């Protein structure tokens, strides 16, 4: 299985959590291609054809980002706007993503307990990620269970390393096991 990891972090140099996740993936890059949007497109001028070609070359696409204002950082939203084109990703003749696996990997400042009905953040992460989930299913992609690492800002480095191991396992787990 070829895995494309699209990373959308505006400040990876000062990141702790996403940097730790990526450092783990870098230890075993077999069949994994890491694609850092903010480094590749500092001018935000996304190469639609190149991005579409990359999607076609991979079986699974991981969208990795820090959770910002209950959503993804803005360059990833622009990536959806520029890449998921009618006639290519959806609509008449738009069948290029049919059956492709997509998986969100996100890190939060909020605790696991805060992301629930009655909790500080009121909604679960699954509920808050629904616009991205629907974008993927609108394009007939397969939306797999997300990887979420909570309360990362208050976490020790050792914990982040454990989370990174869990991440590397999660994104390689076959669909029937992940989605059972
Ligand atoms: C602009 C901004 C918005 C944020 N919004 C949220 C949020 O809505 N929910 C949350 O739990 N954490 C939020 N955070 C905290 C980040 O998710 C957290 O700092 C990040 O996941 C840490 O990852 P990093 O070490 O890779 O930067 C926000 C942080 C920033 C800078």
JSON list of C-alpha atoms and ligand atoms in Angstrom, two decimals:
[
{"chain": "A", "resi": 1, "resn": "UNK", "atom": "CA", "xyz": [0.00, 0.00, 0.00]},
{"chain": "A", "resi": 2, "resn": "UNK", "atom": "CA", "xyz": [1.44, 3.37, -1.07]},
{"chain": "A", "resi": 3, "resn": "UNK", "atom": "CA", "xyz": [0.68, 6.09, 1.47]},
{"chain": "A", "resi": 4, "resn": "UNK", "atom": "CA", "xyz": [0.76, 9.82, 0.78]},
{"chain": "A", "resi": 5, "resn": "UNK", "atom": "CA", "xyz": [1.05, 11.94, 3.94]},
{"chain": "A", "resi": 6, "resn": "UNK", "atom": "CA", "xyz": [-0.03, 15.51, 3.23]},
{"chain": "A", "resi": 7, "resn": "UNK", "atom": "CA", "xyz": [1.20, 17.72, 6.05]},
{"chain": "A", "resi": 8, "resn": "UNK", "atom": "CA", "xyz": [-0.43, 21.10, 6.60]},
{"chain": "A", "resi": 9, "resn": "UNK", "atom": "CA", "xyz": [1.38, 22.86, 9.44]},
{"chain": "A", "resi": 10, "resn": "UNK", "atom": "CA", "xyz": [2.11, 26.59, 9.06]},
{"chain": "A", "resi": 11, "resn": "UNK", "atom": "CA", "xyz": [5.04, 26.50, 11.49]},
{"chain": "A", "resi": 12, "resn": "UNK", "atom": "CA", "xyz": [6.66, 23.09, 11.48]},
{"chain": "A", "resi": 13, "resn": "UNK", "atom": "CA", "xyz": [9.93, 24.54, 12.77]},
{"chain": "A", "resi": 14, "resn": "UNK", "atom": "CA", "xyz": [8.33, 25.42, 16.11]},
{"chain": "A", "resi": 15, "resn": "UNK", "atom": "CA", "xyz": [6.05, 22.37, 16.20]},
{"chain": "A", "resi": 16, "resn": "UNK", "atom": "CA", "xyz": [6.49, 19.72, 18.89]},
{"chain": "A", "resi": 17, "resn": "UNK", "atom": "CA", "xyz": [3.66, 17.29, 18.22]},
{"chain": "A", "resi": 18, "resn": "UNK", "atom": "CA", "xyz": [3.52, 17.14, 14.44]},
{"chain": "A", "resi": 19, "resn": "UNK", "atom": "CA", "xyz": [7.30, 17.20, 14.29]},
{"chain": "A", "resi": 20, "resn": "UNK", "atom": "CA", "xyz": [7.40, 14.17, 16.60]},
{"chain": "A", "resi": 21, "resn": "UNK", "atom": "CA", "xyz": [4.86, 12.32, 14.44]},
{"chain": "A", "resi": 22, "resn": "UNK", "atom": "CA", "xyz": [6.90, 13.02, 11.31]},
{"chain": "A", "resi": 23, "resn": "UNK", "atom": "CA", "xyz": [10.20, 12.08, 12.93]},
{"chain": "A", "resi": 24, "resn": "UNK", "atom": "CA", "xyz": [8.76, 8.63, 13.64]},
{"chain": "A", "resi": 25, "resn": "UNK", "atom": "CA", "xyz": [7.54, 8.21, 10.06]},
{"chain": "A", "resi": 26, "resn": "UNK", "atom": "CA", "xyz": [10.98, 9.23, 8.81]},
{"chain": "A", "resi": 27, "resn": "UNK", "atom": "CA", "xyz": [12.50, 6.24, 10.61]},
{"chain": "A", "resi": 28, "resn": "UNK", "atom": "CA", "xyz": [10.68, 3.91, 8.22]},
{"chain": "A", "resi": 29, "resn": "UNK", "atom": "CA", "xyz": [9.72, 5.63, 4.98]},
{"chain": "A", "resi": 30, "resn": "UNK", "atom": "CA", "xyz": [8.94, 2.43, 3.08]},
{"chain": "A", "resi": 31, "resn": "UNK", "atom": "CA", "xyz": [5.91, 3.09, 0.84]},
{"chain": "A", "resi": 32, "resn": "UNK", "atom": "CA", "xyz": [5.36, 6.47, 2.53]},
{"chain": "A", "resi": 33, "resn": "UNK", "atom": "CA", "xyz": [5.66, 9.80, 0.75]},
{"chain": "A", "resi": 34, "resn": "UNK", "atom": "CA", "xyz": [5.63, 12.91, 2.98]},
{"chain": "A", "resi": 35, "resn": "UNK", "atom": "CA", "xyz": [4.36, 16.04, 1.27]},
{"chain": "A", "resi": 36, "resn": "UNK", "atom": "CA", "xyz": [4.57, 19.31, 3.25]},
{"chain": "A", "resi": 37, "resn": "UNK", "atom": "CA", "xyz": [2.14, 21.83, 1.80]},
{"chain": "A", "resi": 38, "resn": "UNK", "atom": "CA", "xyz": [3.39, 24.96, 3.56]},
{"chain": "A", "resi": 39, "resn": "UNK", "atom": "CA", "xyz": [6.99, 24.25, 2.51]},
{"chain": "A", "resi": 40, "resn": "UNK", "atom": "CA", "xyz": [6.07, 23.39, -1.07]},
{"chain": "A", "resi": 41, "resn": "UNK", "atom": "CA", "xyz": [3.71, 26.30, -1.58]},
{"chain": "A", "resi": 42, "resn": "UNK", "atom": "CA", "xyz": [4.96, 29.31, 0.43]},
{"chain": "A", "resi": 43, "resn": "UNK", "atom": "CA", "xyz": [3.07, 31.53, -2.04]},
{"chain": "A", "resi": 44, "resn": "UNK", "atom": "CA", "xyz": [-0.07, 29.35, -1.71]},
{"chain": "A", "resi": 45, "resn": "UNK", "atom": "CA", "xyz": [-0.03, 28.81, -5.47]},
{"chain": "A", "resi": 46, "resn": "UNK", "atom": "CA", "xyz": [-0.97, 25.13, -5.45]},
{"chain": "A", "resi": 47, "resn": "UNK", "atom": "CA", "xyz": [-0.05, 23.07, -8.53]},
{"chain": "A", "resi": 48, "resn": "UNK", "atom": "CA", "xyz": [-3.40, 21.38, -9.12]},
{"chain": "A", "resi": 49, "resn": "UNK", "atom": "CA", "xyz": [-2.17, 18.91, -11.76]},
{"chain": "A", "resi": 50, "resn": "UNK", "atom": "CA", "xyz": [0.81, 17.84, -9.66]},
{"chain": "A", "resi": 51, "resn": "UNK", "atom": "CA", "xyz": [-1.39, 17.32, -6.61]},
{"chain": "A", "resi": 52, "resn": "UNK", "atom": "CA", "xyz": [-3.96, 15.34, -8.60]},
{"chain": "A", "resi": 53, "resn": "UNK", "atom": "CA", "xyz": [-1.20, 13.15, -10.07]},
{"chain": "A", "resi": 54, "resn": "UNK", "atom": "CA", "xyz": [0.15, 12.46, -6.57]},
{"chain": "A", "resi": 55, "resn": "UNK", "atom": "CA", "xyz": [-3.29, 11.41, -5.38]},
{"chain": "A", "resi": 56, "resn": "UNK", "atom": "CA", "xyz": [-3.60, 8.95, -8.26]},
{"chain": "A", "resi": 57, "resn": "UNK", "atom": "CA", "xyz": [-0.20, 7.42, -7.42]},
{"chain": "A", "resi": 58, "resn": "UNK", "atom": "CA", "xyz": [-1.17, 6.49, -3.86]},
{"chain": "A", "resi": 59, "resn": "UNK", "atom": "CA", "xyz": [-3.67, 4.06, -2.37]},
{"chain": "A", "resi": 60, "resn": "UNK", "atom": "CA", "xyz": [-4.14, 5.92, 0.91]},
{"chain": "A", "resi": 61, "resn": "UNK", "atom": "CA", "xyz": [-3.96, 9.65, 1.64]},
{"chain": "A", "resi": 62, "resn": "UNK", "atom": "CA", "xyz": [-3.26, 10.87, 5.18]},
{"chain": "A", "resi": 63, "resn": "UNK", "atom": "CA", "xyz": [-4.15, 14.49, 5.94]},
{"chain": "A", "resi": 64, "resn": "UNK", "atom": "CA", "xyz": [-1.97, 15.50, 8.89]},
{"chain": "A", "resi": 65, "resn": "UNK", "atom": "CA", "xyz": [-2.47, 18.85, 10.62]},
{"chain": "A", "resi": 66, "resn": "UNK", "atom": "CA", "xyz": [-2.72, 20.60, 13.98]},
{"chain": "A", "resi": 67, "resn": "UNK", "atom": "CA", "xyz": [-6.35, 21.29, 14.86]},
{"chain": "A", "resi": 68, "resn": "UNK", "atom": "CA", "xyz": [-6.85, 25.05, 14.42]},
{"chain": "A", "resi": 69, "resn": "UNK", "atom": "CA", "xyz": [-10.16, 26.67, 15.37]},
{"chain": "A", "resi": 70, "resn": "UNK", "atom": "CA", "xyz": [-12.01, 23.37, 15.10]},
{"chain": "A", "resi": 71, "resn": "UNK", "atom": "CA", "xyz": [-10.77, 22.78, 11.57]},
{"chain": "A", "resi": 72, "resn": "UNK", "atom": "CA", "xyz": [-7.66, 22.43, 9.45]},
{"chain": "A", "resi": 73, "resn": "UNK", "atom": "CA", "xyz": [-5.12, 25.20, 8.76]},
{"chain": "A", "resi": 74, "resn": "UNK", "atom": "CA", "xyz": [-6.19, 27.34, 5.78]},
{"chain": "A", "resi": 75, "resn": "UNK", "atom": "CA", "xyz": [-3.73, 26.05, 3.14]},
{"chain": "A", "resi": 76, "resn": "UNK", "atom": "CA", "xyz": [-5.28, 22.60, 3.42]},
{"chain": "A", "resi": 77, "resn": "UNK", "atom": "CA", "xyz": [-8.72, 24.11, 2.88]},
{"chain": "A", "resi": 78, "resn": "UNK", "atom": "CA", "xyz": [-7.32, 25.83, -0.24]},
{"chain": "A", "resi": 79, "resn": "UNK", "atom": "CA", "xyz": [-5.82, 22.49, -1.30]},
{"chain": "A", "resi": 80, "resn": "UNK", "atom": "CA", "xyz": [-9.34, 20.99, -1.28]},
{"chain": "A", "resi": 81, "resn": "UNK", "atom": "CA", "xyz": [-10.65, 23.96, -3.27]},
{"chain": "A", "resi": 82, "resn": "UNK", "atom": "CA", "xyz": [-7.88, 23.70, -5.89]},
{"chain": "A", "resi": 83, "resn": "UNK", "atom": "CA", "xyz": [-7.54, 19.91, -6.19]},
{"chain": "A", "resi": 84, "resn": "UNK", "atom": "CA", "xyz": [-11.05, 18.49, -5.76]},
{"chain": "A", "resi": 85, "resn": "UNK", "atom": "CA", "xyz": [-12.30, 19.88, -9.06]},
{"chain": "A", "resi": 86, "resn": "UNK", "atom": "CA", "xyz": [-15.67, 19.09, -10.68]},
{"chain": "A", "resi": 87, "resn": "UNK", "atom": "CA", "xyz": [-15.24, 16.66, -13.56]},
{"chain": "A", "resi": 88, "resn": "UNK", "atom": "CA", "xyz": [-12.16, 15.23, -11.83]},
{"chain": "A", "resi": 89, "resn": "UNK", "atom": "CA", "xyz": [-13.10, 14.53, -8.21]},
{"chain": "A", "resi": 90, "resn": "UNK", "atom": "CA", "xyz": [-16.90, 14.68, -8.41]},
{"chain": "A", "resi": 91, "resn": "UNK", "atom": "CA", "xyz": [-19.76, 15.52, -10.75]},
{"chain": "A", "resi": 92, "resn": "UNK", "atom": "CA", "xyz": [-20.07, 14.40, -14.36]},
{"chain": "A", "resi": 93, "resn": "UNK", "atom": "CA", "xyz": [-16.99, 12.35, -15.24]},
{"chain": "A", "resi": 94, "resn": "UNK", "atom": "CA", "xyz": [-15.43, 13.12, -11.87]},
{"chain": "A", "resi": 95, "resn": "UNK", "atom": "CA", "xyz": [-14.51, 9.64, -10.77]},
{"chain": "A", "resi": 96, "resn": "UNK", "atom": "CA", "xyz": [-10.78, 9.80, -10.10]},
{"chain": "A", "resi": 97, "resn": "UNK", "atom": "CA", "xyz": [-11.00, 9.37, -6.31]},
{"chain": "A", "resi": 98, "resn": "UNK", "atom": "CA", "xyz": [-13.53, 6.54, -6.26]},
{"chain": "A", "resi": 99, "resn": "UNK", "atom": "CA", "xyz": [-12.45, 4.02, -3.61]},
{"chain": "A", "resi": 100, "resn": "UNK", "atom": "CA", "xyz": [-9.34, 5.93, -2.53]},
{"chain": "A", "resi": 101, "resn": "UNK", "atom": "CA", "xyz": [-8.71, 5.78, 1.21]},
{"chain": "A", "resi": 102, "resn": "UNK", "atom": "CA", "xyz": [-8.44, 9.02, 3.19]},
{"chain": "A", "resi": 103, "resn": "UNK", "atom": "CA", "xyz": [-7.50, 9.38, 6.83]},
{"chain": "A", "resi": 104, "resn": "UNK", "atom": "CA", "xyz": [-7.21, 12.48, 8.99]},
{"chain": "A", "resi": 105, "resn": "UNK", "atom": "CA", "xyz": [-4.40, 12.73, 11.53]},
{"chain": "A", "resi": 106, "resn": "UNK", "atom": "CA", "xyz": [-4.70, 15.68, 13.85]},
{"chain": "A", "resi": 107, "resn": "UNK", "atom": "CA", "xyz": [-3.27, 17.00, 17.11]},
{"chain": "A", "resi": 108, "resn": "UNK", "atom": "CA", "xyz": [-5.22, 19.11, 19.57]},
{"chain": "A", "resi": 109, "resn": "UNK", "atom": "CA", "xyz": [-4.56, 21.43, 22.47]},
{"chain": "A", "resi": 110, "resn": "UNK", "atom": "CA", "xyz": [-7.83, 20.32, 24.09]},
{"chain": "A", "resi": 111, "resn": "UNK", "atom": "CA", "xyz": [-8.11, 17.15, 26.13]},
{"chain": "A", "resi": 112, "resn": "UNK", "atom": "CA", "xyz": [-9.92, 13.99, 25.07]},
{"chain": "A", "resi": 113, "resn": "UNK", "atom": "CA", "xyz": [-12.49, 14.69, 27.80]},
{"chain": "A", "resi": 114, "resn": "UNK", "atom": "CA", "xyz": [-13.19, 18.21, 26.49]},
{"chain": "A", "resi": 115, "resn": "UNK", "atom": "CA", "xyz": [-14.31, 16.86, 23.11]},
{"chain": "A", "resi": 116, "resn": "UNK", "atom": "CA", "xyz": [-17.72, 15.51, 24.04]},
{"chain": "A", "resi": 117, "resn": "UNK", "atom": "CA", "xyz": [-21.29, 16.64, 24.58]},
{"chain": "A", "resi": 118, "resn": "UNK", "atom": "CA", "xyz": [-21.25, 18.70, 27.79]},
{"chain": "A", "resi": 119, "resn": "UNK", "atom": "CA", "xyz": [-17.47, 19.02, 27.69]},
{"chain": "A", "resi": 120, "resn": "UNK", "atom": "CA", "xyz": [-15.56, 22.25, 27.20]},
{"chain": "A", "resi": 121, "resn": "UNK", "atom": "CA", "xyz": [-15.47, 21.82, 23.41]},
{"chain": "A", "resi": 122, "resn": "UNK", "atom": "CA", "xyz": [-19.07, 20.52, 23.29]},
{"chain": "A", "resi": 123, "resn": "UNK", "atom": "CA", "xyz": [-18.61, 18.22, 20.29]},
{"chain": "A", "resi": 124, "resn": "UNK", "atom": "CA", "xyz": [-16.56, 15.15, 19.49]},
{"chain": "A", "resi": 125, "resn": "UNK", "atom": "CA", "xyz": [-13.68, 15.42, 17.03]},
{"chain": "A", "resi": 126, "resn": "UNK", "atom": "CA", "xyz": [-15.63, 13.15, 14.68]},
{"chain": "A", "resi": 127, "resn": "UNK", "atom": "CA", "xyz": [-18.48, 15.66, 14.68]},
{"chain": "A", "resi": 128, "resn": "UNK", "atom": "CA", "xyz": [-16.15, 18.60, 14.11]},
{"chain": "A", "resi": 129, "resn": "UNK", "atom": "CA", "xyz": [-14.37, 16.85, 11.23]},
{"chain": "A", "resi": 130, "resn": "UNK", "atom": "CA", "xyz": [-17.59, 16.26, 9.32]},
{"chain": "A", "resi": 131, "resn": "UNK", "atom": "CA", "xyz": [-17.02, 18.92, 6.60]},
{"chain": "A", "resi": 132, "resn": "UNK", "atom": "CA", "xyz": [-13.80, 17.13, 5.62]},
{"chain": "A", "resi": 133, "resn": "UNK", "atom": "CA", "xyz": [-15.48, 13.72, 5.92]},
{"chain": "A", "resi": 134, "resn": "UNK", "atom": "CA", "xyz": [-18.24, 14.84, 3.58]},
{"chain": "A", "resi": 135, "resn": "UNK", "atom": "CA", "xyz": [-15.76, 16.38, 1.13]},
{"chain": "A", "resi": 136, "resn": "UNK", "atom": "CA", "xyz": [-14.14, 12.97, 0.83]},
{"chain": "A", "resi": 137, "resn": "UNK", "atom": "CA", "xyz": [-17.34, 10.97, 0.57]},
{"chain": "A", "resi": 138, "resn": "UNK", "atom": "CA", "xyz": [-18.74, 13.52, -1.93]},
{"chain": "A", "resi": 139, "resn": "UNK", "atom": "CA", "xyz": [-15.77, 12.50, -4.09]},
{"chain": "A", "resi": 140, "resn": "UNK", "atom": "CA", "xyz": [-16.58, 8.79, -3.45]},
{"chain": "A", "resi": 141, "resn": "UNK", "atom": "CA", "xyz": [-13.43, 8.35, -1.38]},
{"chain": "A", "resi": 142, "resn": "UNK", "atom": "CA", "xyz": [-13.35, 6.09, 1.66]},
{"chain": "A", "resi": 143, "resn": "UNK", "atom": "CA", "xyz": [-13.18, 7.99, 4.95]},
{"chain": "A", "resi": 144, "resn": "UNK", "atom": "CA", "xyz": [-11.25, 5.96, 7.52]},
{"chain": "A", "resi": 145, "resn": "UNK", "atom": "CA", "xyz": [-11.23, 6.47, 11.31]},
{"chain": "A", "resi": 146, "resn": "UNK", "atom": "CA", "xyz": [-9.07, 9.46, 12.21]},
{"chain": "A", "resi": 147, "resn": "UNK", "atom": "CA", "xyz": [-5.91, 9.43, 14.27]},
{"chain": "A", "resi": 148, "resn": "UNK", "atom": "CA", "xyz": [-6.20, 12.05, 17.01]},
{"chain": "A", "resi": 149, "resn": "UNK", "atom": "CA", "xyz": [-3.57, 12.96, 19.57]},
{"chain": "A", "resi": 150, "resn": "UNK", "atom": "CA", "xyz": [-5.14, 15.08, 22.32]},
{"chain": "A", "resi": 151, "resn": "UNK", "atom": "CA", "xyz": [-3.69, 17.65, 24.73]},
{"chain": "A", "resi": 152, "resn": "UNK", "atom": "CA", "xyz": [-0.36, 17.65, 22.96]},
{"chain": "A", "resi": 153, "resn": "UNK", "atom": "CA", "xyz": [0.73, 21.11, 24.14]},
{"chain": "A", "resi": 154, "resn": "UNK", "atom": "CA", "xyz": [0.84, 19.92, 27.76]},
{"chain": "A", "resi": 155, "resn": "UNK", "atom": "CA", "xyz": [2.43, 16.57, 26.89]},
{"chain": "A", "resi": 156, "resn": "UNK", "atom": "CA", "xyz": [5.91, 15.38, 27.76]},
{"chain": "A", "resi": 157, "resn": "UNK", "atom": "CA", "xyz": [8.29, 14.48, 24.93]},
{"chain": "A", "resi": 158, "resn": "UNK", "atom": "CA", "xyz": [8.10, 10.81, 25.99]},
{"chain": "A", "resi": 159, "resn": "UNK", "atom": "CA", "xyz": [4.33, 10.82, 25.56]},
{"chain": "A", "resi": 160, "resn": "UNK", "atom": "CA", "xyz": [4.63, 12.39, 22.10]},
{"chain": "A", "resi": 161, "resn": "UNK", "atom": "CA", "xyz": [7.08, 9.64, 21.13]},
{"chain": "A", "resi": 162, "resn": "UNK", "atom": "CA", "xyz": [4.52, 7.02, 22.20]},
{"chain": "A", "resi": 163, "resn": "UNK", "atom": "CA", "xyz": [1.83, 8.83, 20.23]},
{"chain": "A", "resi": 164, "resn": "UNK", "atom": "CA", "xyz": [4.13, 8.83, 17.21]},
{"chain": "A", "resi": 165, "resn": "UNK", "atom": "CA", "xyz": [4.46, 5.04, 17.43]},
{"chain": "A", "resi": 166, "resn": "UNK", "atom": "CA", "xyz": [0.66, 4.78, 17.61]},
{"chain": "A", "resi": 167, "resn": "UNK", "atom": "CA", "xyz": [0.44, 7.11, 14.58]},
{"chain": "A", "resi": 168, "resn": "UNK", "atom": "CA", "xyz": [2.87, 5.10, 12.46]},
{"chain": "A", "resi": 169, "resn": "UNK", "atom": "CA", "xyz": [0.85, 1.95, 13.24]},
{"chain": "A", "resi": 170, "resn": "UNK", "atom": "CA", "xyz": [-2.52, 3.61, 12.64]},
{"chain": "A", "resi": 171, "resn": "UNK", "atom": "CA", "xyz": [-1.76, 4.90, 9.16]},
{"chain": "A", "resi": 172, "resn": "UNK", "atom": "CA", "xyz": [-0.41, 1.50, 8.06]},
{"chain": "A", "resi": 173, "resn": "UNK", "atom": "CA", "xyz": [-3.35, -0.48, 9.44]},
{"chain": "A", "resi": 174, "resn": "UNK", "atom": "CA", "xyz": [-5.43, -2.10, 6.69]},
{"chain": "A", "resi": 175, "resn": "UNK", "atom": "CA", "xyz": [-8.93, -0.75, 6.18]},
{"chain": "A", "resi": 176, "resn": "UNK", "atom": "CA", "xyz": [-10.85, -3.82, 7.45]},
{"chain": "A", "resi": 177, "resn": "UNK", "atom": "CA", "xyz": [-8.99, -3.64, 10.77]},
{"chain": "A", "resi": 178, "resn": "UNK", "atom": "CA", "xyz": [-9.22, 0.17, 11.12]},
{"chain": "A", "resi": 179, "resn": "UNK", "atom": "CA", "xyz": [-12.89, 0.35, 10.23]},
{"chain": "A", "resi": 180, "resn": "UNK", "atom": "CA", "xyz": [-14.14, -2.82, 11.95]},
{"chain": "B", "resi": 1, "resn": "LIG", "atom": "C1", "xyz": [-4.43, 29.36, 15.60]},
{"chain": "B", "resi": 1, "resn": "LIG", "atom": "C2", "xyz": [-4.59, 28.19, 16.53]},
{"chain": "B", "resi": 1, "resn": "LIG", "atom": "C3", "xyz": [-5.84, 27.64, 16.71]},
{"chain": "B", "resi": 1, "resn": "LIG", "atom": "C4", "xyz": [-6.00, 26.54, 17.54]},
{"chain": "B", "resi": 1, "resn": "LIG", "atom": "N1", "xyz": [-7.26, 26.00, 17.68]},
{"chain": "B", "resi": 1, "resn": "LIG", "atom": "C5", "xyz": [-7.43, 24.90, 18.47]},
{"chain": "B", "resi": 1, "resn": "LIG", "atom": "C6", "xyz": [-8.71, 24.29, 18.56]},
{"chain": "B", "resi": 1, "resn": "LIG", "atom": "O1", "xyz": [-9.69, 24.71, 17.95]},
{"chain": "B", "resi": 1, "resn": "LIG", "atom": "N2", "xyz": [-8.82, 23.20, 19.36]},
{"chain": "B", "resi": 1, "resn": "LIG", "atom": "C7", "xyz": [-7.75, 22.67, 20.05]},
{"chain": "B", "resi": 1, "resn": "LIG", "atom": "O2", "xyz": [-7.93, 21.67, 20.74]},
{"chain": "B", "resi": 1, "resn": "LIG", "atom": "N3", "xyz": [-6.52, 23.23, 19.95]},
{"chain": "B", "resi": 1, "resn": "LIG", "atom": "C8", "xyz": [-6.33, 24.32, 19.17]},
{"chain": "B", "resi": 1, "resn": "LIG", "atom": "N4", "xyz": [-5.09, 24.87, 19.03]},
{"chain": "B", "resi": 1, "resn": "LIG", "atom": "C9", "xyz": [-3.93, 24.18, 19.64]},
{"chain": "B", "resi": 1, "resn": "LIG", "atom": "C10", "xyz": [-3.21, 23.35, 18.58]},
{"chain": "B", "resi": 1, "resn": "LIG", "atom": "O3", "xyz": [-4.05, 22.34, 18.06]},
{"chain": "B", "resi": 1, "resn": "LIG", "atom": "C11", "xyz": [-1.95, 22.71, 19.14]},
{"chain": "B", "resi": 1, "resn": "LIG", "atom": "O4", "xyz": [-1.11, 23.74, 19.61]},
{"chain": "B", "resi": 1, "resn": "LIG", "atom": "C12", "xyz": [-1.23, 21.89, 18.09]},
{"chain": "B", "resi": 1, "resn": "LIG", "atom": "O5", "xyz": [-1.98, 20.72, 17.78]},
{"chain": "B", "resi": 1, "resn": "LIG", "atom": "C13", "xyz": [0.15, 21.51, 18.55]},
{"chain": "B", "resi": 1, "resn": "LIG", "atom": "O6", "xyz": [0.81, 20.85, 17.50]},
{"chain": "B", "resi": 1, "resn": "LIG", "atom": "P1", "xyz": [2.32, 21.25, 17.12]},
{"chain": "B", "resi": 1, "resn": "LIG", "atom": "O7", "xyz": [3.16, 21.05, 18.36]},
{"chain": "B", "resi": 1, "resn": "LIG", "atom": "O8", "xyz": [2.66, 20.31, 16.01]},
{"chain": "B", "resi": 1, "resn": "LIG", "atom": "O9", "xyz": [2.29, 22.68, 16.67]},
{"chain": "B", "resi": 1, "resn": "LIG", "atom": "C14", "xyz": [-4.90, 25.99, 18.23]},
{"chain": "B", "resi": 1, "resn": "LIG", "atom": "C15", "xyz": [-3.63, 26.57, 18.06]},
{"chain": "B", "resi": 1, "resn": "LIG", "atom": "C16", "xyz": [-3.48, 27.66, 17.22]},
{"chain": "B", "resi": 1, "resn": "LIG", "atom": "C17", "xyz": [-2.09, 28.27, 17.06]}
]
